[in-house]
Amino acid sequence: MKRVVLLVLDSVGIGALPDAHLYNDQGANTLANIAESLGGLNLPNLQKMGLGNIHPIKGVEPAESPIASYGKMAEKSPGKDTTTGHWEIAGYILDKPFPTYPNGFPKDLIEEFERKIGRKTLGNYPASGTQIIEDLGEEHVKTGYPIVYTSADSVFQIAAHEEVIPLEELYEMCKIAREMLVGDHGVGRVIARPFVGQPGNFSRTTNRKDFSRLPDRKIVLQSLQEEGYEVLSIGKIWDIYGGVGITRSLKSKSNLDGLEKTLESLKGDFSGLIMTNLVDFDMLYGHRNDVEGYGKALMETDQMVGKILDNLKEDDVLIITADHGCDPTHPGTDHTREYVPVLVYGKKLPVQSLGVRESFVDVAATLVKIFNLKDQYNGKSLI
């Protein structure tokens, strides 16, 4: 059986890309800056895989004899958001970035949306999700108007109190927005952002739901599925790809829950890919500038990586990478335009420095090689 585990450490970047100045991200380095701020990180399993051989990280020394191949990948697509990064990992390089709305969405688009949902809206500006419900939550509860906002990413987000607008109605509003947001307004994701609580004490729930723009070119997940392989997604992966190319999906409540589900899935028999997204790094720590929380989550993940390594079979392959950066030490709360680390482990694989790769598509090219797929993607295999 051919089996690959692909862990995407959401937002765990490893240094600013050469064009980072175009995004005001000079000096960003999610991993190294967190380690420096905390006086070092203790990541023994990732260290022995070669993480410290990619770039200096305080507390993570280069391994003399790493057990995995190690390197870093540049993002070839323009942008620095989740959808762009994941699409490129799956073999799709964007020609132009997804649209963003630093001044909010056009008035005519919002008016059309309001007409279709039968309610006025609040907000319509870029904001932190926790801050905007603090600012507008009370008015929302009084009026029943959903809160529409965006961020530096290509997203149309709708926040609503679960007792004011029931979840199914909120999801229906998102579907309406998704149908509208095409062409020049084809944002990467429409996101339902439900919350609960009282004014002054609102909190978001785990009932978030993403409605992604679907890739309009073939991705490697579809190639795997067509060849009869299982593609199991864990965490946010189903939402990011809109289910395209996925045969089975498991939701996760946290990084650790996603890793536990990955570990449990490895104990079963199947041929194909397990692709897991660990979103807490980005959602809970990167965007909230929580350096300490981010560092703790990295160390917790490292422990689970050790368990995954122990449960890999003779022919299994583990690939660990990321989709973009989100340096919590960097000014602002947005993603950062960074290289991402890549580690490739298999008991039968030779170990080598992978250097600096031109594109995340090298992951898709690696899956093509491992599974002997007919479709080719414009990258170079990591193996």
mmCIF file of C-alpha atoms in Angstrom:
data_model
loop_
_atom_site.group_PDB
_atom_site.id
_atom_site.type_symbol
_atom_site.label_atom_id
_atom_site.label_comp_id
_atom_site.label_asym_id
_atom_site.label_seq_id
_atom_site.Cartn_x
_atom_site.Cartn_y
_atom_site.Cartn_z
ATOM 1 C CA MET A 1 0.000 0.000 0.000
ATOM 2 C CA LYS A 2 1.221 3.455 -0.851
ATOM 3 C CA ARG A 3 0.376 5.971 1.882
ATOM 4 C CA VAL A 4 1.377 9.594 2.353
ATOM 5 C CA VAL A 5 0.626 11.842 5.316
ATOM 6 C CA LEU A 6 0.737 15.531 4.395
ATOM 7 C CA LEU A 7 0.662 17.867 7.393
ATOM 8 C CA VAL A 8 0.054 21.546 6.606
ATOM 9 C CA LEU A 9 1.127 23.650 9.588
ATOM 10 C CA ASP A 10 -1.146 26.580 8.765
ATOM 11 C CA SER A 11 0.904 29.824 8.741
ATOM 12 C CA VAL A 12 4.222 28.353 9.979
ATOM 13 C CA GLY A 13 6.519 30.363 7.693
ATOM 14 C CA ILE A 14 10.316 30.361 7.776
ATOM 15 C CA GLY A 15 11.488 33.731 6.445
ATOM 16 C CA ALA A 16 10.438 36.588 4.182
ATOM 17 C CA LEU A 17 10.309 35.923 0.439
ATOM 18 C CA PRO A 18 12.366 38.176 -1.873
ATOM 19 C CA ASP A 19 9.178 40.052 -2.857
ATOM 20 C CA ALA A 20 7.977 40.458 0.755
ATOM 21 C CA HIS A 21 8.443 44.254 0.480
ATOM 22 C CA LEU A 22 5.510 44.328 -1.937
ATOM 23 C CA TYR A 23 3.353 43.095 0.953
ATOM 24 C CA ASN A 24 5.045 45.166 3.699
ATOM 25 C CA ASP A 25 6.383 41.934 5.159
ATOM 26 C CA GLN A 26 10.119 42.642 5.260
ATOM 27 C CA GLY A 27 11.769 40.895 8.217
ATOM 28 C CA ALA A 28 8.925 38.432 8.771
ATOM 29 C CA ASN A 29 9.993 34.981 9.920
ATOM 30 C CA THR A 30 7.278 33.184 11.839
ATOM 31 C CA LEU A 31 9.409 30.344 13.229
ATOM 32 C CA ALA A 32 12.662 32.194 13.902
ATOM 33 C CA ASN A 33 11.042 35.305 15.381
ATOM 34 C CA ILE A 34 8.823 33.282 17.740
ATOM 35 C CA ALA A 35 11.860 31.276 18.881
ATOM 36 C CA GLU A 36 13.868 34.455 19.454
ATOM 37 C CA SER A 37 11.036 36.114 21.394
ATOM 38 C CA LEU A 38 10.596 33.077 23.664
ATOM 39 C CA GLY A 39 14.297 32.488 24.243
ATOM 40 C CA GLY A 40 14.188 29.301 22.191
ATOM 41 C CA LEU A 41 11.819 26.492 21.166
ATOM 42 C CA ASN A 42 12.033 22.853 22.195
ATOM 43 C CA LEU A 43 11.096 20.832 19.081
ATOM 44 C CA PRO A 44 13.108 17.589 19.356
ATOM 45 C CA ASN A 45 11.208 15.609 16.715
ATOM 46 C CA LEU A 46 11.158 18.350 14.094
ATOM 47 C CA GLN A 47 14.798 19.053 15.001
ATOM 48 C CA LYS A 48 15.878 15.482 14.257
ATOM 49 C CA MET A 49 13.952 15.697 10.975
ATOM 50 C CA GLY A 50 16.098 18.670 9.975
ATOM 51 C CA LEU A 51 14.005 21.752 10.741
ATOM 52 C CA GLY A 52 17.013 23.542 12.239
ATOM 53 C CA ASN A 53 19.047 22.734 9.119
ATOM 54 C CA ILE A 54 16.721 24.878 6.984
ATOM 55 C CA HIS A 55 17.202 28.182 8.822
ATOM 56 C CA PRO A 56 18.624 29.204 12.223
ATOM 57 C CA ILE A 57 15.907 28.773 14.891
ATOM 58 C CA LYS A 58 16.849 29.431 18.507
ATOM 59 C CA GLY A 59 16.667 26.194 20.485
ATOM 60 C CA VAL A 60 16.391 24.049 17.340
ATOM 61 C CA GLU A 61 19.975 23.201 16.446
ATOM 62 C CA PRO A 62 20.865 21.753 13.038
ATOM 63 C CA ALA A 63 20.841 17.950 13.180
ATOM 64 C CA GLU A 64 24.197 16.314 12.399
ATOM 65 C CA SER A 65 22.411 13.407 10.718
ATOM 66 C CA PRO A 66 18.802 14.442 10.052
ATOM 67 C CA ILE A 67 16.344 11.593 9.493
ATOM 68 C CA ALA A 68 14.357 13.492 6.833
ATOM 69 C CA SER A 69 15.082 15.524 3.737
ATOM 70 C CA TYR A 70 14.747 19.234 4.505
ATOM 71 C CA GLY A 71 14.399 22.524 2.665
ATOM 72 C CA LYS A 72 12.115 25.463 2.071
ATOM 73 C CA MET A 73 9.691 26.401 -0.688
ATOM 74 C CA ALA A 74 8.875 29.766 -2.235
ATOM 75 C CA GLU A 75 5.308 30.636 -3.144
ATOM 76 C CA LYS A 76 5.103 31.261 -6.871
ATOM 77 C CA SER A 77 1.488 32.458 -6.876
ATOM 78 C CA PRO A 78 0.855 36.102 -5.981
ATOM 79 C CA GLY A 79 -0.718 36.540 -2.554
ATOM 80 C CA LYS A 80 -0.313 35.082 0.917
ATOM 81 C CA ASP A 81 -3.624 33.544 1.868
ATOM 82 C CA THR A 82 -4.765 30.040 2.781
ATOM 83 C CA THR A 83 -6.521 29.199 -0.484
ATOM 84 C CA THR A 84 -3.602 30.390 -2.647
ATOM 85 C CA GLY A 85 -1.095 28.364 -0.620
ATOM 86 C CA HIS A 86 -3.172 25.180 -0.555
ATOM 87 C CA TRP A 87 -4.027 25.385 -4.250
ATOM 88 C CA GLU A 88 -0.325 25.697 -5.069
ATOM 89 C CA ILE A 89 0.519 22.715 -2.837
ATOM 90 C CA ALA A 90 -2.055 20.773 -4.882
ATOM 91 C CA GLY A 91 -0.514 21.838 -8.206
ATOM 92 C CA TYR A 92 -2.358 25.056 -9.154
ATOM 93 C CA ILE A 93 -0.358 28.284 -9.497
ATOM 94 C CA LEU A 94 -2.528 31.402 -9.661
ATOM 95 C CA ASP A 95 -2.026 33.781 -12.589
ATOM 96 C CA LYS A 96 -3.311 36.736 -10.603
ATOM 97 C CA PRO A 97 -4.110 37.175 -6.914
ATOM 98 C CA PHE A 98 -7.584 36.713 -5.507
ATOM 99 C CA PRO A 99 -9.296 40.112 -5.075
ATOM 100 C CA THR A 100 -8.973 41.908 -1.739
ATOM 101 C CA TYR A 101 -10.990 44.825 -0.382
ATOM 102 C CA PRO A 102 -8.941 47.169 1.835
ATOM 103 C CA ASN A 103 -11.774 49.747 1.658
ATOM 104 C CA GLY A 104 -14.645 47.283 2.001
ATOM 105 C CA PHE A 105 -16.856 45.837 -0.719
ATOM 106 C CA PRO A 106 -18.450 48.007 -3.442
ATOM 107 C CA LYS A 107 -21.735 49.620 -2.436
ATOM 108 C CA ASP A 108 -23.707 48.066 -5.300
ATOM 109 C CA LEU A 109 -22.489 44.575 -4.385
ATOM 110 C CA ILE A 110 -23.532 45.000 -0.734
ATOM 111 C CA GLU A 111 -26.919 46.410 -1.754
ATOM 112 C CA GLU A 112 -27.538 43.432 -4.038
ATOM 113 C CA PHE A 113 -26.528 41.067 -1.213
ATOM 114 C CA GLU A 114 -28.909 42.830 1.192
ATOM 115 C CA ARG A 115 -31.717 42.559 -1.327
ATOM 116 C CA LYS A 116 -31.143 38.819 -1.753
ATOM 117 C CA ILE A 117 -31.003 38.017 1.978
ATOM 118 C CA GLY A 118 -33.853 40.401 2.883
ATOM 119 C CA ARG A 119 -31.865 42.222 5.581
ATOM 120 C CA LYS A 120 -29.605 45.243 5.877
ATOM 121 C CA THR A 121 -25.988 44.624 6.917
ATOM 122 C CA LEU A 122 -23.500 46.191 9.341
ATOM 123 C CA GLY A 123 -19.779 46.782 8.951
ATOM 124 C CA ASN A 124 -18.346 46.333 5.463
ATOM 125 C CA TYR A 125 -14.739 47.108 6.311
ATOM 126 C CA PRO A 126 -11.547 45.142 7.035
ATOM 127 C CA ALA A 127 -11.361 44.086 10.675
ATOM 128 C CA SER A 128 -10.252 41.517 13.202
ATOM 129 C CA GLY A 129 -13.084 39.042 13.705
ATOM 130 C CA THR A 130 -12.988 39.308 17.495
ATOM 131 C CA GLN A 131 -12.852 43.115 17.412
ATOM 132 C CA ILE A 132 -15.721 43.624 14.985
ATOM 133 C CA ILE A 133 -18.174 41.553 17.054
ATOM 134 C CA GLU A 134 -17.116 43.575 20.080
ATOM 135 C CA ASP A 135 -17.742 46.816 18.158
ATOM 136 C CA LEU A 136 -20.939 45.867 16.301
ATOM 137 C CA GLY A 137 -22.299 42.843 18.166
ATOM 138 C CA GLU A 138 -24.745 44.764 20.329
ATOM 139 C CA GLU A 139 -26.199 46.637 17.340
ATOM 140 C CA HIS A 140 -26.454 43.329 15.477
ATOM 141 C CA VAL A 141 -28.418 41.760 18.345
ATOM 142 C CA LYS A 142 -30.802 44.755 18.408
ATOM 143 C CA THR A 143 -31.356 44.972 14.639
ATOM 144 C CA GLY A 144 -30.828 41.422 13.392
ATOM 145 C CA TYR A 145 -28.538 42.790 10.658
ATOM 146 C CA PRO A 146 -25.592 40.436 9.916
ATOM 147 C CA ILE A 147 -22.061 41.851 10.193
ATOM 148 C CA VAL A 148 -20.136 41.778 6.916
ATOM 149 C CA TYR A 149 -16.369 42.311 6.967
ATOM 150 C CA THR A 150 -13.146 41.348 5.246
ATOM 151 C CA SER A 151 -9.424 41.255 6.071
ATOM 152 C CA ALA A 152 -6.128 41.501 4.228
ATOM 153 C CA ASP A 153 -7.059 38.093 2.785
ATOM 154 C CA SER A 154 -9.477 37.489 -0.049
ATOM 155 C CA VAL A 155 -12.484 36.792 2.179
ATOM 156 C CA PHE A 156 -16.122 37.850 2.550
ATOM 157 C CA GLN A 157 -16.992 37.116 6.173
ATOM 158 C CA ILE A 158 -20.444 37.167 7.756
ATOM 159 C CA ALA A 159 -20.716 37.245 11.539
ATOM 160 C CA ALA A 160 -24.005 36.605 13.336
ATOM 161 C CA HIS A 161 -25.146 35.691 16.837
ATOM 162 C CA GLU A 162 -26.458 32.126 16.836
ATOM 163 C CA GLU A 163 -29.597 33.169 18.746
ATOM 164 C CA VAL A 164 -30.318 36.068 16.373
ATOM 165 C CA ILE A 165 -29.620 34.392 13.024
ATOM 166 C CA PRO A 166 -29.782 30.568 13.275
ATOM 167 C CA LEU A 167 -26.806 28.696 11.847
ATOM 168 C CA GLU A 168 -28.662 27.300 8.842
ATOM 169 C CA GLU A 169 -29.822 30.792 7.861
ATOM 170 C CA LEU A 170 -26.287 32.133 8.259
ATOM 171 C CA TYR A 171 -24.953 29.331 6.058
ATOM 172 C CA GLU A 172 -27.659 30.099 3.484
ATOM 173 C CA MET A 173 -26.528 33.759 3.454
ATOM 174 C CA CYS A 174 -22.983 32.541 2.788
ATOM 175 C CA LYS A 175 -24.180 30.393 -0.113
ATOM 176 C CA ILE A 176 -25.928 33.445 -1.595
ATOM 177 C CA ALA A 177 -22.744 35.501 -1.243
ATOM 178 C CA ARG A 178 -20.684 32.679 -2.776
ATOM 179 C CA GLU A 179 -22.968 32.582 -5.840
ATOM 180 C CA MET A 180 -22.612 36.366 -6.220
ATOM 181 C CA LEU A 181 -18.836 36.552 -5.742
ATOM 182 C CA VAL A 182 -17.552 35.378 -9.102
ATOM 183 C CA GLY A 183 -15.469 36.890 -11.890
ATOM 184 C CA ASP A 184 -13.652 40.030 -10.757
ATOM 185 C CA HIS A 185 -15.174 39.595 -7.295
ATOM 186 C CA GLY A 186 -14.253 35.904 -7.053
ATOM 187 C CA VAL A 187 -12.885 35.943 -3.506
ATOM 188 C CA GLY A 188 -11.051 32.905 -2.198
ATOM 189 C CA ARG A 189 -13.500 32.198 0.605
ATOM 190 C CA VAL A 190 -16.864 33.232 2.023
ATOM 191 C CA ILE A 191 -16.785 32.453 5.753
ATOM 192 C CA ALA A 192 -19.619 32.069 8.258
ATOM 193 C CA ARG A 193 -18.483 33.453 11.622
ATOM 194 C CA PRO A 194 -21.135 32.616 14.251
ATOM 195 C CA PHE A 195 -20.800 33.871 17.831
ATOM 196 C CA VAL A 196 -22.643 33.736 21.151
ATOM 197 C CA GLY A 197 -22.735 35.658 24.449
ATOM 198 C CA GLN A 198 -23.839 39.034 25.744
ATOM 199 C CA PRO A 199 -22.616 42.572 24.903
ATOM 200 C CA GLY A 200 -19.137 42.990 26.340
ATOM 201 C CA ASN A 201 -18.678 39.222 26.438
ATOM 202 C CA PHE A 202 -19.200 37.887 22.913
ATOM 203 C CA SER A 203 -17.192 34.872 21.746
ATOM 204 C CA ARG A 204 -16.960 33.060 18.424
ATOM 205 C CA THR A 205 -18.108 29.439 18.277
ATOM 206 C CA THR A 206 -16.619 26.432 16.515
ATOM 207 C CA ASN A 207 -19.485 26.463 13.973
ATOM 208 C CA ARG A 208 -17.441 28.459 11.482
ATOM 209 C CA LYS A 209 -17.958 27.259 7.926
ATOM 210 C CA ASP A 210 -15.965 28.123 4.801
ATOM 211 C CA PHE A 211 -17.444 28.331 1.306
ATOM 212 C CA SER A 212 -14.426 28.224 -0.975
ATOM 213 C CA ARG A 213 -13.984 29.221 -4.556
ATOM 214 C CA LEU A 214 -13.463 25.946 -6.419
ATOM 215 C CA PRO A 215 -10.298 25.413 -8.454
ATOM 216 C CA ASP A 216 -11.058 25.733 -12.155
ATOM 217 C CA ARG A 217 -8.061 23.592 -13.111
ATOM 218 C CA LYS A 218 -7.301 20.034 -12.120
ATOM 219 C CA ILE A 219 -5.502 19.502 -8.817
ATOM 220 C CA VAL A 220 -3.524 16.492 -7.629
ATOM 221 C CA LEU A 221 -6.281 15.426 -5.212
ATOM 222 C CA GLN A 222 -8.504 14.763 -8.234
ATOM 223 C CA SER A 223 -5.711 12.817 -9.941
ATOM 224 C CA LEU A 224 -5.375 10.596 -6.858
ATOM 225 C CA GLN A 225 -9.130 10.048 -6.634
ATOM 226 C CA GLU A 226 -9.400 9.162 -10.328
ATOM 227 C CA GLU A 227 -6.694 6.516 -9.914
ATOM 228 C CA GLY A 228 -8.700 4.886 -7.130
ATOM 229 C CA TYR A 229 -6.701 6.162 -4.163
ATOM 230 C CA GLU A 230 -8.339 7.375 -0.981
ATOM 231 C CA VAL A 231 -7.955 11.083 -0.195
ATOM 232 C CA LEU A 232 -8.773 11.674 3.465
ATOM 233 C CA SER A 233 -8.954 15.293 4.559
ATOM 234 C CA ILE A 234 -8.672 16.267 8.225
ATOM 235 C CA GLY A 235 -9.503 19.714 9.590
ATOM 236 C CA LYS A 236 -10.040 22.657 7.261
ATOM 237 C CA ILE A 237 -8.886 20.849 4.099
ATOM 238 C CA TRP A 238 -12.416 19.987 2.903
ATOM 239 C CA ASP A 239 -13.484 23.628 3.209
ATOM 240 C CA ILE A 240 -10.366 24.969 1.478
ATOM 241 C CA TYR A 241 -10.818 22.778 -1.612
ATOM 242 C CA GLY A 242 -14.619 22.779 -1.505
ATOM 243 C CA GLY A 243 -14.461 18.980 -1.305
ATOM 244 C CA VAL A 244 -12.795 18.716 -4.740
ATOM 245 C CA GLY A 245 -10.830 15.467 -5.043
ATOM 246 C CA ILE A 246 -11.610 14.345 -1.481
ATOM 247 C CA THR A 247 -13.087 10.903 -0.825
ATOM 248 C CA ARG A 248 -13.559 11.208 2.959
ATOM 249 C CA SER A 249 -13.405 14.061 5.445
ATOM 250 C CA LEU A 250 -13.000 14.390 9.214
ATOM 251 C CA LYS A 251 -13.551 17.664 11.059
ATOM 252 C CA SER A 252 -11.208 18.665 13.867
ATOM 253 C CA LYS A 253 -11.776 20.830 16.930
ATOM 254 C CA SER A 254 -8.124 21.818 17.401
ATOM 255 C CA ASN A 255 -4.576 21.126 16.257
ATOM 256 C CA LEU A 256 -4.268 18.265 18.739
ATOM 257 C CA ASP A 257 -7.616 16.808 17.722
ATOM 258 C CA GLY A 258 -6.561 16.914 14.062
ATOM 259 C CA LEU A 259 -3.270 15.217 14.894
ATOM 260 C CA GLU A 260 -5.040 12.553 16.984
ATOM 261 C CA LYS A 261 -7.370 11.850 14.040
ATOM 262 C CA THR A 262 -4.336 11.651 11.730
ATOM 263 C CA LEU A 263 -2.671 9.168 14.064
ATOM 264 C CA GLU A 264 -5.842 7.095 14.384
ATOM 265 C CA SER A 265 -6.314 7.056 10.595
ATOM 266 C CA LEU A 266 -2.756 5.778 10.150
ATOM 267 C CA LYS A 267 -3.658 2.692 12.150
ATOM 268 C CA GLY A 268 -6.176 1.682 9.476
ATOM 269 C CA ASP A 269 -5.463 0.083 6.109
ATOM 270 C CA PHE A 270 -5.793 2.234 2.997
ATOM 271 C CA SER A 271 -3.867 3.375 -0.045
ATOM 272 C CA GLY A 272 -3.694 7.093 -0.651
ATOM 273 C CA LEU A 273 -3.277 10.430 1.055
ATOM 274 C CA ILE A 274 -4.100 11.817 4.485
ATOM 275 C CA MET A 275 -3.986 15.622 4.274
ATOM 276 C CA THR A 276 -4.319 17.480 7.564
ATOM 277 C CA ASN A 277 -4.505 21.220 8.180
ATOM 278 C CA LEU A 278 -3.539 22.557 11.621
ATOM 279 C CA VAL A 279 -5.390 25.881 11.663
ATOM 280 C CA ASP A 280 -4.852 26.892 15.311
ATOM 281 C CA PHE A 281 -1.398 28.294 14.541
ATOM 282 C CA ASP A 282 -2.982 30.831 12.222
ATOM 283 C CA MET A 283 -6.437 31.435 13.682
ATOM 284 C CA LEU A 284 -5.719 31.414 17.414
ATOM 285 C CA TYR A 285 -2.140 32.644 17.614
ATOM 286 C CA GLY A 286 -0.786 34.261 14.424
ATOM 287 C CA HIS A 287 -3.664 36.655 13.786
ATOM 288 C CA ARG A 288 -3.889 37.488 17.496
ATOM 289 C CA ASN A 289 -0.150 38.194 17.898
ATOM 290 C CA ASP A 290 -0.017 35.528 20.597
ATOM 291 C CA VAL A 291 3.668 34.587 20.511
ATOM 292 C CA GLU A 292 3.538 32.455 23.647
ATOM 293 C CA GLY A 293 0.450 30.532 22.494
ATOM 294 C CA TYR A 294 2.027 29.946 19.078
ATOM 295 C CA GLY A 295 5.227 28.624 20.648
ATOM 296 C CA LYS A 296 3.321 26.293 22.963
ATOM 297 C CA ALA A 297 1.253 24.977 20.024
ATOM 298 C CA LEU A 298 4.459 24.275 18.065
ATOM 299 C CA MET A 299 5.864 22.256 20.967
ATOM 300 C CA GLU A 300 2.595 20.315 21.389
ATOM 301 C CA THR A 301 2.581 19.544 17.672
ATOM 302 C CA ASP A 302 6.185 18.369 17.853
ATOM 303 C CA GLN A 303 5.222 15.759 20.453
ATOM 304 C CA MET A 304 2.463 14.461 18.162
ATOM 305 C CA VAL A 305 4.851 14.388 15.188
ATOM 306 C CA GLY A 306 6.960 11.986 17.259
ATOM 307 C CA LYS A 307 3.949 9.669 17.668
ATOM 308 C CA ILE A 308 3.156 9.865 13.950
ATOM 309 C CA LEU A 309 6.762 8.957 13.096
ATOM 310 C CA ASP A 310 6.503 5.929 15.416
ATOM 311 C CA ASN A 311 3.356 4.727 13.613
ATOM 312 C CA LEU A 312 4.548 4.994 10.023
ATOM 313 C CA LYS A 313 4.844 1.716 8.143
ATOM 314 C CA GLU A 314 7.823 0.672 6.046
ATOM 315 C CA ASP A 315 6.617 2.334 2.818
ATOM 316 C CA ASP A 316 4.768 5.322 4.317
ATOM 317 C CA VAL A 317 5.904 8.885 3.600
ATOM 318 C CA LEU A 318 5.405 11.917 5.851
ATOM 319 C CA ILE A 319 5.553 15.411 4.339
ATOM 320 C CA ILE A 320 5.392 18.435 6.656
ATOM 321 C CA THR A 321 4.997 21.936 5.219
ATOM 322 C CA ALA A 322 2.919 25.140 5.480
ATOM 323 C CA ASP A 323 0.777 27.384 3.283
ATOM 324 C CA HIS A 324 2.057 30.908 4.153
ATOM 325 C CA GLY A 325 3.365 32.804 7.174
ATOM 326 C CA CYS A 326 1.601 34.679 9.969
ATOM 327 C CA ASP A 327 4.411 36.076 12.106
ATOM 328 C CA PRO A 328 2.867 37.107 15.454
ATOM 329 C CA THR A 329 5.858 39.391 16.150
ATOM 330 C CA HIS A 330 5.334 41.332 12.903
ATOM 331 C CA PRO A 331 3.386 44.631 12.898
ATOM 332 C CA GLY A 332 -0.309 44.094 12.214
ATOM 333 C CA THR A 333 -2.361 40.920 12.372
ATOM 334 C CA ASP A 334 -2.244 39.747 8.752
ATOM 335 C CA HIS A 335 -0.562 36.809 7.043
ATOM 336 C CA THR A 336 3.071 37.329 6.059
ATOM 337 C CA ARG A 337 4.648 36.575 2.670
ATOM 338 C CA GLU A 338 7.192 33.882 3.574
ATOM 339 C CA TYR A 339 8.992 30.777 2.523
ATOM 340 C CA VAL A 340 7.546 27.618 4.070
ATOM 341 C CA PRO A 341 9.570 24.720 5.499
ATOM 342 C CA VAL A 342 9.331 21.303 3.906
ATOM 343 C CA LEU A 343 10.379 18.023 5.541
ATOM 344 C CA VAL A 344 10.055 14.645 3.806
ATOM 345 C CA TYR A 345 10.474 11.410 5.754
ATOM 346 C CA GLY A 346 10.208 7.754 4.798
ATOM 347 C CA LYS A 347 12.041 4.766 6.229
ATOM 348 C CA LYS A 348 13.246 3.796 2.746
ATOM 349 C CA LEU A 349 13.950 7.303 1.456
ATOM 350 C CA PRO A 350 17.445 8.750 1.159
ATOM 351 C CA VAL A 351 18.069 11.937 3.158
ATOM 352 C CA GLN A 352 19.198 15.078 1.373
ATOM 353 C CA SER A 353 19.079 18.850 1.512
ATOM 354 C CA LEU A 354 16.196 19.951 -0.704
ATOM 355 C CA GLY A 355 17.536 23.501 -0.900
ATOM 356 C CA VAL A 356 15.220 26.336 -1.892
ATOM 357 C CA ARG A 357 12.351 25.182 -4.094
ATOM 358 C CA GLU A 358 10.765 27.452 -6.686
ATOM 359 C CA SER A 359 7.172 26.560 -5.897
ATOM 360 C CA PHE A 360 4.848 24.712 -3.517
ATOM 361 C CA VAL A 361 3.844 22.658 -6.599
ATOM 362 C CA ASP A 362 6.855 20.443 -5.801
ATOM 363 C CA VAL A 363 4.570 18.753 -3.246
ATOM 364 C CA ALA A 364 2.066 17.849 -5.989
ATOM 365 C CA ALA A 365 4.942 16.615 -8.182
ATOM 366 C CA THR A 366 6.094 14.423 -5.283
ATOM 367 C CA LEU A 367 2.653 12.835 -4.987
ATOM 368 C CA VAL A 368 2.701 12.192 -8.751
ATOM 369 C CA LYS A 369 5.999 10.331 -8.355
ATOM 370 C CA ILE A 370 5.000 8.323 -5.280
ATOM 371 C CA PHE A 371 1.637 7.229 -6.692
ATOM 372 C CA ASN A 372 2.780 7.012 -10.319
ATOM 373 C CA LEU A 373 -0.015 9.315 -11.497
ATOM 374 C CA LYS A 374 -0.677 10.003 -15.180
ATOM 375 C CA ASP A 375 -1.315 13.716 -14.668
ATOM 376 C CA GLN A 376 1.762 15.896 -14.396
ATOM 377 C CA TYR A 377 2.084 19.134 -12.426
ATOM 378 C CA ASN A 378 4.640 21.790 -13.155
ATOM 379 C CA GLY A 379 6.977 21.121 -10.258
ATOM 380 C CA LYS A 380 9.990 18.978 -9.288
ATOM 381 C CA SER A 381 9.538 15.997 -7.006
ATOM 382 C CA LEU A 382 11.028 16.294 -3.515
ATOM 383 C CA ILE A 383 11.983 12.625 -3.770
#
